[in-house]
Coordinates of C-alpha atoms and ligand atoms in Angstrom, one line a residue:
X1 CA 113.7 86.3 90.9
X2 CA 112.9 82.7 89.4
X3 CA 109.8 82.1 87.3
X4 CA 108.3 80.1 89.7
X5 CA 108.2 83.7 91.7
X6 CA 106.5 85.3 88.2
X7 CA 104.1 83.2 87.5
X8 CA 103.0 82.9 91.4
X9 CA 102.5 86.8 91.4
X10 CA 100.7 86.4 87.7
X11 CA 98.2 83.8 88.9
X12 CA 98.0 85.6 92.2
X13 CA 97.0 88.8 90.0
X14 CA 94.5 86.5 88.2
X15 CA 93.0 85.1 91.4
X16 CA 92.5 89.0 92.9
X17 CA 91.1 89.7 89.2
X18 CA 88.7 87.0 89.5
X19 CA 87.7 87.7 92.6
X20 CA 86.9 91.2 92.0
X21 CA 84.6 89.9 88.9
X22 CA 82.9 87.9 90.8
X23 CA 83.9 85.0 88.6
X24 CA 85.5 81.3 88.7
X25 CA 87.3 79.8 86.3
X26 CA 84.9 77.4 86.1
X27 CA 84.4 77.0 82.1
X28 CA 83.5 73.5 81.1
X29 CA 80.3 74.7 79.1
X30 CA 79.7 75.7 75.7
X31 CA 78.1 79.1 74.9
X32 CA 79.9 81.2 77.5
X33 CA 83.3 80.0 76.1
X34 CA 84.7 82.9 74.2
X35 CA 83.5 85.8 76.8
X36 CA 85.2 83.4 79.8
X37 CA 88.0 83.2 77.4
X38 CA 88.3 87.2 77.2
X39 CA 88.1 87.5 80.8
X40 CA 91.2 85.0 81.0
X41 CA 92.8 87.3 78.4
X42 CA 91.7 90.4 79.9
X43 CA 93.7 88.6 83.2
X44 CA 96.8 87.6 81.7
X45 CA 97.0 90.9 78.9
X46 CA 97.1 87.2 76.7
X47 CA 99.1 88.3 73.3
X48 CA 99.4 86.4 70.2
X49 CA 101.9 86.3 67.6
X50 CA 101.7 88.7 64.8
X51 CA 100.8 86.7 61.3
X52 CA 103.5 88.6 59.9
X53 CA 106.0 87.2 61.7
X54 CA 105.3 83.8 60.4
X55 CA 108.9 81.6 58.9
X56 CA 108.5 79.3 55.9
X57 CA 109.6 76.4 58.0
X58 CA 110.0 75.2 61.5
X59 CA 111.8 72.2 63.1
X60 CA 108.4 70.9 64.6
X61 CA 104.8 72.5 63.9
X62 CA 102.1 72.0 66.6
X63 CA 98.5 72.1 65.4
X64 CA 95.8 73.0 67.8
X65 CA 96.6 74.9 71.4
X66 CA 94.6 73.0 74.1
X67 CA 96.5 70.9 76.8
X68 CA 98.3 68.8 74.2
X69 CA 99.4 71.6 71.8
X70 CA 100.8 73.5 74.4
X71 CA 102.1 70.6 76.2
X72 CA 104.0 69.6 73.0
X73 CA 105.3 72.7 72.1
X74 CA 106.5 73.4 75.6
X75 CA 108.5 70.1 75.5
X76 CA 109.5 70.1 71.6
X77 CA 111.2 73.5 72.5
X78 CA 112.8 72.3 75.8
X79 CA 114.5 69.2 73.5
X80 CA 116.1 72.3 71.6
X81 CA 113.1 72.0 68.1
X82 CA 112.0 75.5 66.5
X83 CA 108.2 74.8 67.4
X84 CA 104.9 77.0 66.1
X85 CA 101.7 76.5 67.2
X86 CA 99.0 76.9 64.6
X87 CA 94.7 77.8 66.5
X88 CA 92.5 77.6 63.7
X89 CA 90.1 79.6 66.8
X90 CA 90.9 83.2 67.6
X91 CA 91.4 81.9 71.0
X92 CA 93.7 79.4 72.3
X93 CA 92.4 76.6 75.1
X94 CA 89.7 74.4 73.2
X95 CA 88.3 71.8 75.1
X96 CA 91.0 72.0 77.6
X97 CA 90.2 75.6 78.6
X98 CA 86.6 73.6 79.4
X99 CA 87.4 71.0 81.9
X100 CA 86.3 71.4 85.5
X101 CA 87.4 68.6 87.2
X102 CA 91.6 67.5 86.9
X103 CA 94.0 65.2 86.7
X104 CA 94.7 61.7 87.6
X105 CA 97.7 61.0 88.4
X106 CA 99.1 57.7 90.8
X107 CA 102.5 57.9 93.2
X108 CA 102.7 61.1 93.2
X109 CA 104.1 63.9 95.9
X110 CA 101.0 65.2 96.4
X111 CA 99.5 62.0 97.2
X112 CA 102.5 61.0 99.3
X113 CA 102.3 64.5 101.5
X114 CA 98.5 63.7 102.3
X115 CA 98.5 60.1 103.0
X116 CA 97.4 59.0 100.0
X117 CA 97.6 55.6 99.3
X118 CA 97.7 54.6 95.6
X119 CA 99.8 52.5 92.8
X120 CA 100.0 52.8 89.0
X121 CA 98.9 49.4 89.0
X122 CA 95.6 49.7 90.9
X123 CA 95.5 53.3 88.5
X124 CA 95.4 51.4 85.5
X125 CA 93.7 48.6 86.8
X126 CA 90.4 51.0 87.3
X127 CA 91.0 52.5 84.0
X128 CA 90.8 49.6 82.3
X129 CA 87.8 48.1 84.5
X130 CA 85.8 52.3 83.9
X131 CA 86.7 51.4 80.1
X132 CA 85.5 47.4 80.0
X133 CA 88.6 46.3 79.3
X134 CA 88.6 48.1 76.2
X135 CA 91.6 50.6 76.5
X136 CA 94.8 49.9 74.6
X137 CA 97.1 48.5 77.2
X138 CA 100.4 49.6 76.0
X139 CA 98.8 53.3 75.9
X140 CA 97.2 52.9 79.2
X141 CA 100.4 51.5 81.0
X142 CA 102.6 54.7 79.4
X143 CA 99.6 57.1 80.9
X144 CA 99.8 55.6 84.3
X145 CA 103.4 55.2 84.9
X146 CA 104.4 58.9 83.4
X147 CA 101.9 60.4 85.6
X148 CA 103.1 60.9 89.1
X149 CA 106.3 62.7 86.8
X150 CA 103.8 65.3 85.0
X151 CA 102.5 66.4 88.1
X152 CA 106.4 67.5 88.7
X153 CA 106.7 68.3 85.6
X154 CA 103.2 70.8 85.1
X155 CA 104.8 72.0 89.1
X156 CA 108.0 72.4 88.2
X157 CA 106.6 75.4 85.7
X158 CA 104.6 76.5 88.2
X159 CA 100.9 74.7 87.4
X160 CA 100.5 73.5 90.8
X161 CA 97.9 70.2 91.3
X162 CA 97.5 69.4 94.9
X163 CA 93.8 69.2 95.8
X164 CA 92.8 65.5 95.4
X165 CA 89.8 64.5 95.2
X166 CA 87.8 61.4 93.9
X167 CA 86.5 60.7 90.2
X168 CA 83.6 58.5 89.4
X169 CA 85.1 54.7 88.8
X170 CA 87.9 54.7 91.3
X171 CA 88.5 53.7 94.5
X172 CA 91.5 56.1 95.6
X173 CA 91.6 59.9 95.5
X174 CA 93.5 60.3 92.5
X175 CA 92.4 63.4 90.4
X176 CA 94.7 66.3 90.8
X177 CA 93.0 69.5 90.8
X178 CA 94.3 73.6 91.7
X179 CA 94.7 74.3 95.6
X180 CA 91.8 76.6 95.2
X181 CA 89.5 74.2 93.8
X182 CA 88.7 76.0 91.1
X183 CA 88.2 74.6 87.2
X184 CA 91.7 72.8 86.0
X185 CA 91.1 73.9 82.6
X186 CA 91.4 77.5 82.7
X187 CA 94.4 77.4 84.9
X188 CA 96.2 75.0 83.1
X189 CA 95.8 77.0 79.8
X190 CA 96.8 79.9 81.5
X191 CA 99.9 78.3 83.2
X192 CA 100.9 76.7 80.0
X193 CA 100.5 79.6 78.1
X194 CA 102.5 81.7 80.3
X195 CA 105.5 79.1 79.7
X196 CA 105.2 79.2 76.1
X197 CA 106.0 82.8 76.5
X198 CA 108.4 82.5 78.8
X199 CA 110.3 80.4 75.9
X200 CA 109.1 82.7 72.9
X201 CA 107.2 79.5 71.6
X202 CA 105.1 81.7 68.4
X203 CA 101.2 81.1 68.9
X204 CA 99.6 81.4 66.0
X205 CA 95.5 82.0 66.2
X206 CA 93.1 82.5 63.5
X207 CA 95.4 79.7 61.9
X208 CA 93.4 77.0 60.3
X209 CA 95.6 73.9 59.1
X210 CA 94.0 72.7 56.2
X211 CA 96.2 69.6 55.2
X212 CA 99.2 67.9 55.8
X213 CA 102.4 67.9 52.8
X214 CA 104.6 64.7 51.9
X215 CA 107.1 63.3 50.3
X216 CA 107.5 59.7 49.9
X217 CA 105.7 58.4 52.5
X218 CA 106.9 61.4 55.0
X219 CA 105.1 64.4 56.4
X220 CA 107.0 67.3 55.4
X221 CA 104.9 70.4 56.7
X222 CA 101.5 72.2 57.0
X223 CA 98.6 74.1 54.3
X224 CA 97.6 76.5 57.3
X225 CA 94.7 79.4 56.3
X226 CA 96.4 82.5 57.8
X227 CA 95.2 86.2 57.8
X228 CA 92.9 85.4 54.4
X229 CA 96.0 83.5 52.9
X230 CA 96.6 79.8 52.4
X231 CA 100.7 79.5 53.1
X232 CA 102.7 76.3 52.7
X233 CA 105.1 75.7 55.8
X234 CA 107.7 73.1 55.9
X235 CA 108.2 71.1 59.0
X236 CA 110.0 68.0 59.9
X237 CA 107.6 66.7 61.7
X238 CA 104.1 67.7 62.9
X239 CA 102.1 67.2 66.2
X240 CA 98.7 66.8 65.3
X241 CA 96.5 68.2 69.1
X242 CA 93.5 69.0 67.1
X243 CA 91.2 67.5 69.8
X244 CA 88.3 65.5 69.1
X245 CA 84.9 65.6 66.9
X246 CA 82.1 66.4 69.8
X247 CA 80.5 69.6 67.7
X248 CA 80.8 67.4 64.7
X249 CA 77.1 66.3 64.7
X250 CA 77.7 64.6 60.7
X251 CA 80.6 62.8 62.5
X252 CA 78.8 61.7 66.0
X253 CA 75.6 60.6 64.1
X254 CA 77.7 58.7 61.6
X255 CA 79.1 56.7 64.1
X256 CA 76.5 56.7 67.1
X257 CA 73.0 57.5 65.5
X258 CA 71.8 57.3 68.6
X259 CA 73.4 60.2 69.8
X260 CA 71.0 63.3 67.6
X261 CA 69.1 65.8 69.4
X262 CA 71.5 65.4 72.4
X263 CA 73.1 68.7 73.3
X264 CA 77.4 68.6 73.2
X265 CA 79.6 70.2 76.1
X266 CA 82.1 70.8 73.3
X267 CA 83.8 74.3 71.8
X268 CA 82.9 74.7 68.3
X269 CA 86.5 73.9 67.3
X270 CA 86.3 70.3 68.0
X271 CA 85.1 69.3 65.1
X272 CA 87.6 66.5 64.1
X273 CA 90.2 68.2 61.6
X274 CA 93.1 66.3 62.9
X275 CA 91.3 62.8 62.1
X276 CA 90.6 64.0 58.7
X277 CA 93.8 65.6 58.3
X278 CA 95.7 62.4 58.7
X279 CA 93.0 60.0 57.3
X280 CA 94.5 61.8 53.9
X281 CA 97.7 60.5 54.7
X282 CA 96.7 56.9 55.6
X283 CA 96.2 57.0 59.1
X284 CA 94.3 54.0 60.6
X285 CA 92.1 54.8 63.1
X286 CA 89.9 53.3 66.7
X287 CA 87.0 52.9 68.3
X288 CA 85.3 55.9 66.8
X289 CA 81.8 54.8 68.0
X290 CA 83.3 55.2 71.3
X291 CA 81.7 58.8 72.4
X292 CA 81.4 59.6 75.9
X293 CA 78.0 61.3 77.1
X294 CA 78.6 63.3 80.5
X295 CA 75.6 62.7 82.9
X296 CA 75.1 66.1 84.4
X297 CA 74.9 68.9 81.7
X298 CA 72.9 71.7 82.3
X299 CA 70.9 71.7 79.2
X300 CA 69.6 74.9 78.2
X301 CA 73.1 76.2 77.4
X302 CA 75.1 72.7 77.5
X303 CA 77.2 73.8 80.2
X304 CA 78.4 70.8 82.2
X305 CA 78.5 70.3 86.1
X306 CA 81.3 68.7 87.2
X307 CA 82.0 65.5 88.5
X308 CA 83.9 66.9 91.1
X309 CA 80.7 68.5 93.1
X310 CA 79.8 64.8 93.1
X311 CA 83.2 63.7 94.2
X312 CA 82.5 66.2 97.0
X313 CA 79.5 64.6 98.3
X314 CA 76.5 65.5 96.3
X315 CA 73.5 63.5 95.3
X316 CA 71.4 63.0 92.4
X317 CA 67.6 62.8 93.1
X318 CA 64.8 62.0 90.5
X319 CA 61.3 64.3 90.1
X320 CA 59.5 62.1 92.7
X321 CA 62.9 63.7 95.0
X322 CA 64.2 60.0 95.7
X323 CA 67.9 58.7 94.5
X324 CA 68.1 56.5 91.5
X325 CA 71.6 55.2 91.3
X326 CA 75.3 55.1 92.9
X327 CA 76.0 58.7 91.7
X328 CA 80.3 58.0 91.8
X329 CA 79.3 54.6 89.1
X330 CA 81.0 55.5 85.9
X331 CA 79.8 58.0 83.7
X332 CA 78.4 55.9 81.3
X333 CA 76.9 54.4 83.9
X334 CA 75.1 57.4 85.8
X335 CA 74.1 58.5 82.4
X336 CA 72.1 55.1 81.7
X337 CA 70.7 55.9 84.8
X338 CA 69.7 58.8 84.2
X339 CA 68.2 58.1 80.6
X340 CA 66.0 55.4 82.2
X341 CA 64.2 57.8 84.2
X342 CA 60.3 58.6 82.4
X343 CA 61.6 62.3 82.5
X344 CA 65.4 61.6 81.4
X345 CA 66.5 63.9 83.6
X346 CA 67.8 64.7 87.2
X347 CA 69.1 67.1 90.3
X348 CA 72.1 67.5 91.5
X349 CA 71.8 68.6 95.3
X350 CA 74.3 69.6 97.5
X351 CA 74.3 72.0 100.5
X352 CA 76.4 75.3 101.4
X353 CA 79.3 73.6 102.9
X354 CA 79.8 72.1 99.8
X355 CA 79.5 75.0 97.7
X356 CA 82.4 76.6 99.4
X357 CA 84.4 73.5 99.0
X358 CA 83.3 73.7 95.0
X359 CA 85.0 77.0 93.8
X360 CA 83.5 76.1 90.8
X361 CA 79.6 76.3 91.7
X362 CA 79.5 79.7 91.9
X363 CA 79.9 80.0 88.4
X364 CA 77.2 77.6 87.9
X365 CA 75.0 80.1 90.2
X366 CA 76.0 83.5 88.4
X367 CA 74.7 81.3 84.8
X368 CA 71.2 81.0 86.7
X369 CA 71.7 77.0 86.5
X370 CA 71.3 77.0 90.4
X371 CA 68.0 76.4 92.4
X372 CA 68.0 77.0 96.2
X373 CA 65.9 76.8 99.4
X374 CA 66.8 77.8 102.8
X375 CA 65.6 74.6 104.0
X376 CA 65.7 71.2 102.3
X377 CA 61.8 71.6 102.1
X378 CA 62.0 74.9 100.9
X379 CA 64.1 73.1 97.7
X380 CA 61.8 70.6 97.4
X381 CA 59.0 73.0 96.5
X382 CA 61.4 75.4 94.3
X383 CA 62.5 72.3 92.2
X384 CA 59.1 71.1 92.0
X385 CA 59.4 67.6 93.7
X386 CA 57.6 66.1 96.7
X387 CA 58.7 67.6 99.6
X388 CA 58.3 64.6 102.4
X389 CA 59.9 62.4 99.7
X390 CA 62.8 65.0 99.4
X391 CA 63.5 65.4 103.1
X392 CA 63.7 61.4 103.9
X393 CA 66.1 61.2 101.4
X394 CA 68.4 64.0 102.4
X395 CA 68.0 62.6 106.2
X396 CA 68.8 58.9 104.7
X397 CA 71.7 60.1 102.6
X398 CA 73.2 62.0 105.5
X399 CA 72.9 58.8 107.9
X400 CA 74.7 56.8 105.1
X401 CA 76.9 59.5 104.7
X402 CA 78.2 59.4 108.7
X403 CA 78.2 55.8 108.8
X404 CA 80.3 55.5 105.5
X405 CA 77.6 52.5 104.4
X406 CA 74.9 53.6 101.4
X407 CA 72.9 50.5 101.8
X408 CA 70.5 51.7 99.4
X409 CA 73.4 52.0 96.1
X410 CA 76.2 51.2 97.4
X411 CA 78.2 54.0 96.9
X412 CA 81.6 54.2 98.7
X413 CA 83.6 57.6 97.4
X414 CA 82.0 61.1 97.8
X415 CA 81.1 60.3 101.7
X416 CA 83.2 62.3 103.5
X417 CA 81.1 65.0 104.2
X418 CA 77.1 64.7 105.0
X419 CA 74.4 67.2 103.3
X420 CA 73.1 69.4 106.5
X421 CA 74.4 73.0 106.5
X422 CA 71.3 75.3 105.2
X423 CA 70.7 76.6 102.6
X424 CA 70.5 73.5 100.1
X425 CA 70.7 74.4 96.2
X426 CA 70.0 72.0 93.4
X427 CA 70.8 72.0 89.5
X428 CA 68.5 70.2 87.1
X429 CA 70.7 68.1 84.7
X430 CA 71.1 65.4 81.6
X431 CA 73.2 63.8 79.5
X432 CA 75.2 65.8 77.1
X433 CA 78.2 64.4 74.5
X434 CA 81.2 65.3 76.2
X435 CA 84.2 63.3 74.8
X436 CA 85.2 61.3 71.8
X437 CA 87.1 58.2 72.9
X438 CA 87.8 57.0 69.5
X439 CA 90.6 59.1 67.0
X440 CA 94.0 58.2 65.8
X441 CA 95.9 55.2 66.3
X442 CA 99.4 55.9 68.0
X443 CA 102.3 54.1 69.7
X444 CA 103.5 55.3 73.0
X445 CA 106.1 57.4 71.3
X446 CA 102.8 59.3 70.0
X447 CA 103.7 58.1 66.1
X448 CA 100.7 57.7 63.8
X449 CA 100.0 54.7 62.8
X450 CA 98.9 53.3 59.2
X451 CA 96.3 50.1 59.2
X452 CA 99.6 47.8 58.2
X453 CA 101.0 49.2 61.4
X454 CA 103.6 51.0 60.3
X455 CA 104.0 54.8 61.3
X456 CA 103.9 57.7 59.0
X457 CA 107.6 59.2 59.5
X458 CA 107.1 63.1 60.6
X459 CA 103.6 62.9 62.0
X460 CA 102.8 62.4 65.7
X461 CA 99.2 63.2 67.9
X462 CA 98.3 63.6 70.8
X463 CA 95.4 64.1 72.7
X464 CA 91.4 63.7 72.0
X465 CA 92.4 63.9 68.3
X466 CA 93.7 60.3 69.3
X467 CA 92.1 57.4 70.2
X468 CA 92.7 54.0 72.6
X469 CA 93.7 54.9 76.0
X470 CA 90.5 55.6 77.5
X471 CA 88.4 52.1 76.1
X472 CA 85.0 52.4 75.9
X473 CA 84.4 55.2 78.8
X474 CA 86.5 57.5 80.3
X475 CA 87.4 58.1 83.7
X476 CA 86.9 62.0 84.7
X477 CA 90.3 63.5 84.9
X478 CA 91.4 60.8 82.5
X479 CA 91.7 63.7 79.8
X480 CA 93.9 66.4 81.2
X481 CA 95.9 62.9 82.1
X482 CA 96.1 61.5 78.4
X483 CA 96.5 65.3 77.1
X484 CA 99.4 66.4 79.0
X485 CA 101.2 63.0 79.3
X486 CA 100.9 62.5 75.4
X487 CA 101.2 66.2 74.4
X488 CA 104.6 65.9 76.9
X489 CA 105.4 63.1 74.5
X490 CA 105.0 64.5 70.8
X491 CA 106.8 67.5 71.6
X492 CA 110.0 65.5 73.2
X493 CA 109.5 63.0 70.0
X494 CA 108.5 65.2 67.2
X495 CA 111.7 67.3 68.2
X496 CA 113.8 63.9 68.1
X497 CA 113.1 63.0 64.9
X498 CA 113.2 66.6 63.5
X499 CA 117.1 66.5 64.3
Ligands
ADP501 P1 93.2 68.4 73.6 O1 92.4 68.3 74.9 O2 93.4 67.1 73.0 O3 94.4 69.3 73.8 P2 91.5 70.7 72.8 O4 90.1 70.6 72.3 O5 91.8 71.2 74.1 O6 92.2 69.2 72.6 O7 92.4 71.6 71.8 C1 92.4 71.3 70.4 C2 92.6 72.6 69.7 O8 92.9 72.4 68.3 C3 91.4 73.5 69.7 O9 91.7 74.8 70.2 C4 91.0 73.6 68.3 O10 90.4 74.8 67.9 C5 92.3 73.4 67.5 N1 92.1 72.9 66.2 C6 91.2 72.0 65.7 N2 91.4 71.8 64.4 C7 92.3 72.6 64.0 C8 92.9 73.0 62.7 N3 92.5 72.4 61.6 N4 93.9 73.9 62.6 C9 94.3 74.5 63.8 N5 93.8 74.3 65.0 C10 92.8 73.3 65.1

């Protein structure tokens, strides 16, 4: 039986598993992280390597296990390298266990089978428009044209994206997302994982890579904290997938002030140990005052509401129960919109025909972060805003809604259903960080790069640890895009130059 067979029967396992719990993989928030996390592990019986078995040296060593890590590792090891992973966390995933929403991805079979009509131009043509023009275009360019191949790629090992939807900035359904419409990031992690083992790929957790070595000029391996021991490990060349800095409030405030008090969507891992890491060796970096806040984070435990709910046709009201803004704008955007409001706040609404197209909001309901009425008056009065005022603009929306014309914002994705099937919930929302757009500088062979732009033989990065392809704001289901892509990258280069 082929693995494709396994891995079906494995997630099929999950999905009855989930099921029974009640539960959804929907796990873009903070707090609720590590006991999601178990669950997954509970699912999969998820097994790490033993410290013991740890070598002195390896062809190519991957630090940090979210979508890039693994990504990299999966690919260094299919090139033929003899790739570690090192998870300073006692959990694998990071951010990328977090995301809800998916991945963008242009020309792609999936796109093709439903009719889809979309080009990596007009893909990197909205990028760089959601990112002001900002993005690097070399970067940007590699993303676009290598996605439509990892979507084969992620489906040829069984991590299947074919539920497209729309992201906030572009014009076309683009973002890739599981059939089931549930959370991208706890899938991927799981289908990623589950092809590290397949290739006996050693993950490492509890394995905190505290600097990088060289010799003239040349990364030559790893200081890794390890089972109460610091260890020296000698690679030819190292994949920095450390993700970004949004728990690192010293970092965030250093570079956006601005940004204290606000609450962070972030796992406490991200604290930005790659940047640091290969700062010591003369790394140049960009646009680190770029930090992405997400408009709708539920903010008594951070935990973010995806885009996607939007994407499927929800509205954001204010407390007097009216709409404020095009709610598919750019995230940046939405979130200026939001912050302009006297109470800097929002709700999302949506009714029950959306819920059961949003896997994911049923999460949001068992974490109490859901508000509902039986009748869009009914919701009014739970959420505390003017009823008349709430009803007019549910009954507006829904005409704009059938006639595909918003004449009030102008919005033009997110319209294909209207807001009428009882009962109607909403979730009260604000900005939160969410990315950091800024990091590393790399080439598009994912080589890091000194000021003098030169590269620093041995070391490559990949992912929110590096910085460029998004500009100024990210496009949802930019992320999983620039994580796999890159991560795909590093591993196939890193294992190159380690021959
Ligand atoms: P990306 O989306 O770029 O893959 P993630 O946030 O998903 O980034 O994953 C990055 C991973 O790197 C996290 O699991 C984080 O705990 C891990 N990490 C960060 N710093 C270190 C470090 N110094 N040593 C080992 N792992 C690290």
């Amino acid at each position: 039986m082929n693995k494709k067979f396994w891995f079906g029967l494995l997630a099929g396992l999950f999905a009855l598993f989930l099921v029974a719990c009640g539960s959804s993989k929907t796990t873009e928030e903070s707090k609720e992280a590590t006991t999601t996390e178990e669950v997954v592990s509970g699912a999969t019986e998820r097994e790490y390597t033993d410290p013991s078995e740890l070598k002195d040296s390896y062809d190519v060593v991957v630090v940090g296990s979210g979508g890039a890590g693994m990504a990299a590792a999966i690919s260094a090891k299919d090139a033929g390298a003899d790739v570690a992973i090192f998870e300073k966390m006692p959990v694998i995933g990071g951010n990328t266990s977090k995301s809800s929403g998916g991945m963008n991805a242009s020309e792609t079979k999936f796109q093709k089978e439903q009719s889809i009509e979309d080009s990596n131009d007009l893909f990197y043509e909205e990028t760089l428009k959601g990112g002001k023009g900002t993005n690097n275009p070399e970067l940007l360019r590699y993303m676009v044209d290598h996605s439509a191949d990892a979507i084969d790629w992620l489906d040829s090992m069984g991590i299947r994206l074919n539920k497209i939807t729309f992201s906030g900035g572009f014009s076309v359904a683009r973002i890739h997302r599981p059939e089931d419409g549930s959370a991208v990031g706890g899938y991927l992690v799981n289908g990623l994982y589950y092809n590290l083992k397949e290739r006996e790929v050693p993950i490492f957790v509890n394995a905190d890579v505290t600097d990088l070595t060289d010799k003239d000029g040349s990364v030559t391996g790893v200081k890794v904290k390890i089972g109460g021991k610091e260890k020296t490990i000698k690679a030819k060349s190292v994949v920095l997938a450390t993700g970004g800095f949004g728990s690192n409030m010293k970092m965030i405030t250093k570079f956006k002030p601005e940004l204290e008090g606000y609450v962070t969507t972030n796992h406490e891992g991200a604290t930005g140990d790659g940047i640091a890491l290969a700062e010591a060796e003369d790394a140049d970096t960009v646009q680190m005052d770029q930090i992405q806040i997400h408009p709708t984070v539920y903010q008594e435990t951070s935990y973010l509401v995806s885009e996607a709910v939007r994407g499927e046709g929800a509205i954001l009201v204010n407390s007097e129960g009216k709409r404020f803004y095009n709610e598919m704008e750019t995230r940046d955007n939405v979130s200026a919109a939001i912050n302009a409001l006297p109470e800097r706040s929002a709700y999302v609404v949506f009714d029950q025909a959306l819920r059961e197209r949003a896997t994911a909001i049923e999460q949001y309901d068992k974490l109490g972060m859901v508000v509902k009425g039986e009748t869009v008056a009914e919701l009014a009065k739970a959420i505390g805003v003017p009823e008349e005022n709430l009803v007019a603009t549910m009954e507006a929306w829904n005409k704009y809604a059938s006639e595909k014309n918003d004449t009030e914002f102008g919005r033009t994705t997110g319209m294909e259903h209207d807001l009428t099937k009882a009962p109607y919930y909403a979730i009260k929302i604000a900005p939160g960080i969410h990315h950091t757009m800024g990091g590393l500088k790399i080439n598009t062979k994912t080589e890091v790069l000194k000021k003098d732009g030169s590269v620093i033989p041995g070391l490559y990065a990949a992912g929110e640890v590096t910085g460029g392809v998004h500009g100024s704001n990210r496009i949802g289901g930019n992320a999983v895009a620039d994580i796999i892509i890159f991560g795909r990258q590093a591993g196939t280069q890193s294992a190159e130059y380690s021959k």
